Amino acid sequence: MDRRRTENNEEALAQGRPTLKTLAFMTGLGVTTVSRALKDAPEIGAETRRRVQLVAKQIGYRPNRAGVRLRTGRTNVISLVLNTEREIMSFVSDIIYGVSEVIADTPYHLIVTPYSRSQDPLDPIRYLVETGSADGVIISRTQPNDPRARYMLEHGIPFATHGRTDMGLVHPYHDFDNYAFAVEAVRRLAGIGRRRLALLSPPVGLTYHSHTVNGFADALSEVGASEIPFNTVSIDHTIEQIRSRTAQVMRREDRPDGFVSSAAAATLAIVAGIEDAGLKLGRDVDVVSKQSSDLLHLFRTELLVVNENFRLAGSELARSVLGWIGGAAPGTLQSLSVPSEVLAYRRSLD
Amino acid sequence: MDRRRTENNEEALAQGRPTLKTLAFMTGLGVTTVSRALKDAPEIGAETRRRVQLVAKQIGYRPNRAGVRLRTGRTNVISLVLNTEREIMSFVSDIIYGVSEVIADTPYHLIVTPYSRSQDPLDPIRYLVETGSADGVIISRTQPNDPRARYMLEHGIPFATHGRTDMGLVHPYHDFDNYAFAVEAVRRLAGIGRRRLALLSPPVGLTYHSHTVNGFADALSEVGASEIPFNTVSIDHTIEQIRSRTAQVMRREDRPDGFVSSAAAATLAIVAGIEDAGLKLGRDVDVVSKQSSDLLHLFRTELLVVNENFRLAGSELARSVLGWIGGAAPGTLQSLSVPSEVLAYRRSLD
DNA sequence: TTGGCAATCTGTAACGTTTCAGTATATTGA
DNA sequence: TCAATATACTGAAACGTTACAGATTGCCAA
């Protein structure tokens, strides 16, 4: 160890937060060697490697994110892109917690990138890509022909979509099988004698709208039930809109005797509308609803529910993005969540 | 412009993303000048300043976050620290959206830093401070003597708490006036003839537990009603625990004829418990509940509610943190949200 | 002995930014 | 006219990291 190095780095010990320089001084090695020793590079002696790593742990060395990011371009950031007006409430927290679980023991941070109704959904994606603010992106409200997915594929940034696309392009996704949900829901309603069914679907334009609608239609013809059109509202509408539209349709002669609802909050509105029309849930009409937290049975015990686990979705999406970043083939990072069976609380499963 | 500079920076134009160097080359100025021109430094000529800013806008220059962060230590990041198990659902999304609104037109990013039941709540705070990962922090589940607030004050990192502390230390906060909530709730119940009241409180240990309990107690003596002890459960307990405990207490001789509930989800459980005991809401017992989204009246129209706006809380918290970062005095960045009056849906306000 | 080679380690440069300590030019006061 | 000063700009260094292109050592084959 020559005199010059000692002098130059004397101050390294005085610093608040340890850097590679600090470690280099303490171990008597060069900064380069320390850097490589910490990441288990093969050309560093086994003994040296262990010594460096020990000292690093001892003094609580943590790589400076800005340094790494500046040098390598890697941000160690995953961005979750959310619509601040339209996303379902519990959806958001559950997804976040799911993502958090997975990235907890990685160097990744989770940033939330919001966009509002007024904005082009592509805006936040462009921002992320242009500023290189994230290594991976998670988006929801996925469309069959999704410009965001296309854009990210073109720009080579790893991402995962919550929901599938239908563009002939392959990318990681996690989706709930909404086709199966609709099919099971209709079968169940038919099983308890319901014949005239209405569907409160996801908003038109999102991929899972057509999945749901297709499952609903296919199951209708399978069981020989008929559809009461209910497509002037979707789960994106307000509680009040859904409620009054439900009341309206329930006052008609050919009112539905069964509902399939794609969201729990919307189900509250449907039930309110049913009761506004002076009808009774479980007697005049049955409702099968998705829910993400186990609360609907407290609301009305007559409700039939199917659980959707958003926390799982968050975890799967995070795993997919990290996988892609890590070099896995995008096609291997796709998963589909199978709906739970239709659950009843008052009525026994028949 | 000498020959050397031209040669050195020729490549600046070939780059993907523009940097100060790119701008310097395009304008024929030095990097330093460009940097200062962009931040309206006084020693740059007005004409030059405008020219640089124009070109910067034209080519879509965005400062490299890693560069800034490495040089200045400023991260342009606000961290929202969340408990992944105990936080109330809608709370999380609303807070996030509230924060997002405020930081939308700032350079700040929002990162979510989770911690789990098993962890010391101080862990994520230590991590943030030690790694310098954020310029400001927002925490919730605030305690009267909060080690996290103390730690951050000691380490000089700006933060805001959702809920107040009681340590004689001054820091920014936003809080909902839970004392006033409890008082109004009790007065309302007393106003409709309820005399034996039970409180489902926030978990012991959090500051707003005592606020709520104090308001409840003070109002009880004010209206001359009595308390039916209900403190073996809190809103942190599971739906099932609250439900069965409610059913249990409702089967007793001296059962409560009124409930004050500090959370909407818990209220569902209370009502279920009441009905489990064969009693009827609005006839045998009334319930006043806080809610953050306007859904409880769909659940049971007899419920009395007080609205708490978490989105507002998020905005206020973000404003506070940014204010502190910007140099404002912490004492001026405190706000208290006044509860809405107790709202009824079936019964008219008397 | 020499050349070659593997095994370890090292200094320098660069990522993009801001700060420090200037330098050149024009302007002012006497 | 000269010095002093204000105005407008500049290069170099530094933040912490990693990649590149060596450098040193010891060992072995020829």
Short mmCIF file of N, CA and C in Angstrom, two decimals, chain A residues 253-348:
data_model
loop_
_atom_site.label_atom_id
_atom_site.label_comp_id
_atom_site.label_asym_id
_atom_site.label_seq_id
_atom_site.Cartn_x
_atom_site.Cartn_y
_atom_site.Cartn_z
N GLU A 253 -91.39 -5.18 -17.65
CA GLU A 253 -92.10 -6.45 -17.69
C GLU A 253 -91.12 -7.63 -17.78
N ASP A 254 -90.22 -7.51 -18.75
CA ASP A 254 -89.28 -8.60 -19.02
C ASP A 254 -87.98 -8.40 -18.24
N ARG A 255 -88.12 -8.10 -17.00
CA ARG A 255 -86.93 -7.82 -16.19
C ARG A 255 -86.08 -9.07 -16.03
N PRO A 256 -84.79 -8.86 -15.78
CA PRO A 256 -83.92 -10.01 -15.56
C PRO A 256 -84.25 -10.70 -14.23
N ASP A 257 -83.96 -11.99 -14.17
CA ASP A 257 -84.07 -12.67 -12.88
C ASP A 257 -82.68 -13.11 -12.38
N GLY A 258 -81.67 -12.61 -13.09
CA GLY A 258 -80.31 -12.90 -12.65
C GLY A 258 -79.33 -11.87 -13.17
N PHE A 259 -78.34 -11.53 -12.34
CA PHE A 259 -77.30 -10.59 -12.74
C PHE A 259 -75.94 -11.24 -12.59
N VAL A 260 -75.07 -10.88 -13.51
CA VAL A 260 -73.65 -11.20 -13.33
C VAL A 260 -72.92 -9.87 -13.24
N SER A 261 -72.19 -9.64 -12.15
CA SER A 261 -71.54 -8.35 -11.93
C SER A 261 -70.03 -8.50 -11.85
N SER A 262 -69.33 -7.68 -12.58
CA SER A 262 -67.87 -7.80 -12.66
C SER A 262 -67.11 -7.05 -11.58
N ALA A 263 -67.84 -6.41 -10.66
CA ALA A 263 -67.11 -5.71 -9.59
C ALA A 263 -67.98 -5.59 -8.34
N ALA A 264 -67.35 -5.67 -7.21
CA ALA A 264 -68.09 -5.71 -5.94
C ALA A 264 -68.82 -4.41 -5.66
N ALA A 265 -68.16 -3.28 -5.89
CA ALA A 265 -68.80 -2.00 -5.60
C ALA A 265 -70.04 -1.83 -6.47
N ALA A 266 -69.92 -2.24 -7.73
CA ALA A 266 -71.05 -2.15 -8.64
C ALA A 266 -72.19 -3.04 -8.18
N THR A 267 -71.84 -4.14 -7.55
CA THR A 267 -72.86 -5.06 -7.07
C THR A 267 -73.73 -4.40 -5.99
N LEU A 268 -73.11 -3.61 -5.15
CA LEU A 268 -73.88 -2.87 -4.15
C LEU A 268 -74.93 -2.01 -4.85
N ALA A 269 -74.52 -1.38 -5.94
CA ALA A 269 -75.44 -0.52 -6.68
C ALA A 269 -76.56 -1.33 -7.33
N ILE A 270 -76.21 -2.48 -7.87
CA ILE A 270 -77.23 -3.33 -8.49
C ILE A 270 -78.27 -3.76 -7.46
N VAL A 271 -77.79 -4.19 -6.31
CA VAL A 271 -78.72 -4.64 -5.27
C VAL A 271 -79.61 -3.47 -4.83
N ALA A 272 -79.01 -2.30 -4.68
CA ALA A 272 -79.80 -1.13 -4.30
C ALA A 272 -80.87 -0.86 -5.34
N GLY A 273 -80.49 -0.97 -6.61
CA GLY A 273 -81.44 -0.74 -7.69
C GLY A 273 -82.57 -1.75 -7.68
N ILE A 274 -82.22 -2.99 -7.41
CA ILE A 274 -83.22 -4.06 -7.32
C ILE A 274 -84.24 -3.74 -6.23
N GLU A 275 -83.72 -3.30 -5.10
CA GLU A 275 -84.60 -3.01 -3.97
C GLU A 275 -85.37 -1.72 -4.19
N ASP A 276 -84.76 -0.79 -4.91
CA ASP A 276 -85.50 0.43 -5.30
C ASP A 276 -86.76 0.06 -6.07
N ALA A 277 -86.65 -1.00 -6.87
CA ALA A 277 -87.79 -1.41 -7.69
C ALA A 277 -88.78 -2.27 -6.90
N GLY A 278 -88.50 -2.41 -5.62
CA GLY A 278 -89.42 -3.15 -4.77
C GLY A 278 -89.28 -4.66 -4.87
N LEU A 279 -88.17 -5.10 -5.40
CA LEU A 279 -87.97 -6.54 -5.55
C LEU A 279 -86.97 -7.05 -4.52
N LYS A 280 -86.93 -8.36 -4.41
CA LYS A 280 -86.10 -8.92 -3.35
C LYS A 280 -85.03 -9.86 -3.90
N LEU A 281 -83.82 -9.62 -3.43
CA LEU A 281 -82.68 -10.44 -3.82
C LEU A 281 -82.89 -11.85 -3.28
N GLY A 282 -82.64 -12.86 -4.12
CA GLY A 282 -82.77 -14.24 -3.67
C GLY A 282 -84.16 -14.79 -3.91
N ARG A 283 -85.13 -13.91 -4.06
CA ARG A 283 -86.48 -14.35 -4.35
C ARG A 283 -86.82 -14.03 -5.81
N ASP A 284 -86.74 -12.72 -6.12
CA ASP A 284 -87.09 -12.30 -7.48
C ASP A 284 -85.91 -12.37 -8.43
N VAL A 285 -84.74 -12.30 -7.87
CA VAL A 285 -83.56 -12.20 -8.72
C VAL A 285 -82.34 -12.65 -7.92
N ASP A 286 -81.35 -13.22 -8.62
CA ASP A 286 -80.09 -13.58 -7.98
C ASP A 286 -78.94 -12.85 -8.65
N VAL A 287 -77.90 -12.64 -7.89
CA VAL A 287 -76.75 -11.91 -8.40
C VAL A 287 -75.47 -12.68 -8.10
N VAL A 288 -74.68 -12.89 -9.15
CA VAL A 288 -73.34 -13.44 -8.96
C VAL A 288 -72.35 -12.30 -9.17
N SER A 289 -71.46 -12.10 -8.23
CA SER A 289 -70.53 -10.97 -8.32
C SER A 289 -69.09 -11.40 -8.07
N LYS A 290 -68.19 -10.74 -8.75
CA LYS A 290 -66.78 -10.87 -8.37
C LYS A 290 -66.56 -10.03 -7.13
N GLN A 291 -65.62 -10.44 -6.31
CA GLN A 291 -65.21 -9.59 -5.19
C GLN A 291 -63.74 -9.85 -4.93
N SER A 292 -63.06 -8.84 -4.41
CA SER A 292 -61.64 -9.03 -4.15
C SER A 292 -61.36 -9.08 -2.66
N SER A 293 -62.32 -8.59 -1.87
CA SER A 293 -62.18 -8.85 -0.43
C SER A 293 -63.50 -9.44 0.04
N ASP A 294 -63.41 -10.22 1.07
CA ASP A 294 -64.52 -11.08 1.45
C ASP A 294 -65.57 -10.32 2.25
N LEU A 295 -66.22 -9.36 1.59
CA LEU A 295 -67.16 -8.52 2.33
C LEU A 295 -68.60 -8.61 1.83
N LEU A 296 -68.76 -9.05 0.61
CA LEU A 296 -70.11 -8.99 0.04
C LEU A 296 -71.14 -9.82 0.82
N HIS A 297 -70.68 -10.92 1.41
CA HIS A 297 -71.66 -11.75 2.13
C HIS A 297 -72.18 -11.05 3.37
N LEU A 298 -71.46 -10.04 3.83
CA LEU A 298 -71.97 -9.26 4.95
C LEU A 298 -73.07 -8.31 4.48
N PHE A 299 -72.92 -7.92 3.24
CA PHE A 299 -73.85 -6.95 2.65
C PHE A 299 -75.23 -7.60 2.46
N ARG A 300 -75.27 -8.67 1.71
CA ARG A 300 -76.50 -9.45 1.56
C ARG A 300 -76.08 -10.91 1.51
N THR A 301 -76.63 -11.69 2.40
CA THR A 301 -76.20 -13.09 2.45
C THR A 301 -76.66 -13.86 1.23
N GLU A 302 -77.60 -13.30 0.49
CA GLU A 302 -78.10 -14.00 -0.69
C GLU A 302 -77.15 -13.90 -1.88
N LEU A 303 -76.16 -13.02 -1.78
CA LEU A 303 -75.27 -12.82 -2.92
C LEU A 303 -74.41 -14.05 -3.19
N LEU A 304 -74.19 -14.31 -4.46
CA LEU A 304 -73.28 -15.37 -4.87
C LEU A 304 -71.99 -14.70 -5.33
N VAL A 305 -70.87 -15.23 -4.89
CA VAL A 305 -69.63 -14.51 -5.18
C VAL A 305 -68.55 -15.41 -5.77
N VAL A 306 -67.66 -14.77 -6.50
CA VAL A 306 -66.45 -15.41 -7.01
C VAL A 306 -65.30 -14.51 -6.61
N ASN A 307 -64.28 -15.10 -6.01
CA ASN A 307 -63.18 -14.29 -5.52
C ASN A 307 -62.11 -14.05 -6.57
N GLU A 308 -61.63 -12.82 -6.62
CA GLU A 308 -60.49 -12.49 -7.47
C GLU A 308 -59.40 -11.93 -6.58
N ASN A 309 -58.23 -12.52 -6.69
CA ASN A 309 -57.14 -12.18 -5.79
C ASN A 309 -56.16 -11.20 -6.45
N PHE A 310 -56.31 -9.93 -6.11
CA PHE A 310 -55.46 -8.92 -6.73
C PHE A 310 -54.05 -8.92 -6.18
N ARG A 311 -53.95 -9.36 -4.94
CA ARG A 311 -52.62 -9.43 -4.36
C ARG A 311 -51.76 -10.44 -5.13
N LEU A 312 -52.40 -11.56 -5.43
CA LEU A 312 -51.73 -12.55 -6.27
C LEU A 312 -51.36 -11.94 -7.62
N ALA A 313 -52.29 -11.20 -8.18
CA ALA A 313 -52.01 -10.57 -9.47
C ALA A 313 -50.77 -9.69 -9.38
N GLY A 314 -50.71 -8.88 -8.32
CA GLY A 314 -49.54 -8.01 -8.13
C GLY A 314 -48.25 -8.81 -8.07
N SER A 315 -48.28 -9.89 -7.31
CA SER A 315 -47.08 -10.72 -7.19
C SER A 315 -46.68 -11.31 -8.53
N GLU A 316 -47.65 -11.85 -9.23
CA GLU A 316 -47.37 -12.46 -10.52
C GLU A 316 -46.82 -11.44 -11.51
N LEU A 317 -47.42 -10.27 -11.51
CA LEU A 317 -46.96 -9.23 -12.43
C LEU A 317 -45.53 -8.82 -12.11
N ALA A 318 -45.25 -8.67 -10.83
CA ALA A 318 -43.89 -8.30 -10.44
C ALA A 318 -42.90 -9.39 -10.84
N ARG A 319 -43.28 -10.63 -10.56
CA ARG A 319 -42.41 -11.74 -10.95
C ARG A 319 -42.14 -11.73 -12.45
N SER A 320 -43.17 -11.47 -13.22
CA SER A 320 -43.02 -11.45 -14.67
C SER A 320 -42.06 -10.37 -15.11
N VAL A 321 -42.25 -9.17 -14.60
CA VAL A 321 -41.37 -8.07 -15.02
C VAL A 321 -39.93 -8.36 -14.62
N LEU A 322 -39.75 -8.79 -13.39
CA LEU A 322 -38.39 -9.09 -12.94
C LEU A 322 -37.79 -10.20 -13.80
N GLY A 323 -38.62 -11.17 -14.14
CA GLY A 323 -38.16 -12.26 -15.00
C GLY A 323 -37.69 -11.74 -16.34
N TRP A 324 -38.46 -10.88 -16.92
CA TRP A 324 -38.09 -10.33 -18.23
C TRP A 324 -36.80 -9.51 -18.13
N ILE A 325 -36.74 -8.69 -17.10
CA ILE A 325 -35.51 -7.91 -16.88
C ILE A 325 -34.32 -8.86 -16.74
N GLY A 326 -34.57 -9.97 -16.05
CA GLY A 326 -33.51 -10.95 -15.83
C GLY A 326 -33.16 -11.78 -17.05
N GLY A 327 -33.87 -11.57 -18.14
CA GLY A 327 -33.49 -12.23 -19.38
C GLY A 327 -34.36 -13.40 -19.79
N ALA A 328 -35.38 -13.72 -18.99
CA ALA A 328 -36.27 -14.82 -19.37
C ALA A 328 -37.06 -14.44 -20.62
N ALA A 329 -37.53 -15.46 -21.34
CA ALA A 329 -38.33 -15.19 -22.54
C ALA A 329 -39.71 -14.71 -22.14
N PRO A 330 -40.16 -13.60 -22.73
CA PRO A 330 -41.46 -13.02 -22.37
C PRO A 330 -42.60 -14.02 -22.44
N GLY A 331 -42.51 -14.93 -23.41
CA GLY A 331 -43.59 -15.89 -23.59
C GLY A 331 -43.75 -16.85 -22.43
N THR A 332 -42.71 -16.98 -21.62
CA THR A 332 -42.78 -17.91 -20.49
C THR A 332 -43.28 -17.22 -19.22
N LEU A 333 -43.60 -15.92 -19.35
CA LEU A 333 -43.93 -15.15 -18.15
C LEU A 333 -45.39 -14.73 -18.15
N GLN A 334 -46.22 -15.64 -18.62
CA GLN A 334 -47.64 -15.34 -18.70
C GLN A 334 -48.40 -16.26 -17.76
N SER A 335 -49.39 -15.72 -17.08
CA SER A 335 -50.18 -16.58 -16.20
C SER A 335 -51.64 -16.17 -16.19
N LEU A 336 -52.45 -17.16 -15.93
CA LEU A 336 -53.89 -16.95 -15.93
C LEU A 336 -54.41 -17.49 -14.61
N SER A 337 -55.20 -16.68 -13.95
CA SER A 337 -55.72 -17.08 -12.65
C SER A 337 -57.12 -17.68 -12.80
N VAL A 338 -57.28 -18.88 -12.29
CA VAL A 338 -58.55 -19.57 -12.43
C VAL A 338 -59.50 -19.10 -11.32
N PRO A 339 -60.72 -18.73 -11.69
CA PRO A 339 -61.67 -18.26 -10.68
C PRO A 339 -61.98 -19.34 -9.66
N SER A 340 -62.23 -18.90 -8.44
CA SER A 340 -62.77 -19.83 -7.45
C SER A 340 -64.17 -20.23 -7.91
N GLU A 341 -64.67 -21.30 -7.37
CA GLU A 341 -66.05 -21.64 -7.74
C GLU A 341 -66.99 -20.58 -7.19
N VAL A 342 -68.22 -20.60 -7.69
CA VAL A 342 -69.21 -19.64 -7.19
C VAL A 342 -69.59 -20.00 -5.76
N LEU A 343 -69.43 -19.04 -4.86
CA LEU A 343 -69.66 -19.31 -3.44
C LEU A 343 -70.96 -18.69 -2.97
N ALA A 344 -71.70 -19.46 -2.18
CA ALA A 344 -72.93 -18.94 -1.59
C ALA A 344 -72.80 -18.97 -0.08
N TYR A 345 -73.51 -18.10 0.59
CA TYR A 345 -73.42 -18.06 2.05
C TYR A 345 -74.68 -18.56 2.71
N ARG A 346 -75.83 -18.15 2.18
CA ARG A 346 -77.06 -18.60 2.80
C ARG A 346 -77.45 -19.96 2.22
N ARG A 347 -77.49 -20.00 0.89
CA ARG A 347 -77.90 -21.19 0.20
C ARG A 347 -76.72 -22.18 0.17
N SER A 348 -76.98 -23.45 0.33
CA SER A 348 -75.87 -24.39 0.27
C SER A 348 -75.52 -24.68 -1.19
#
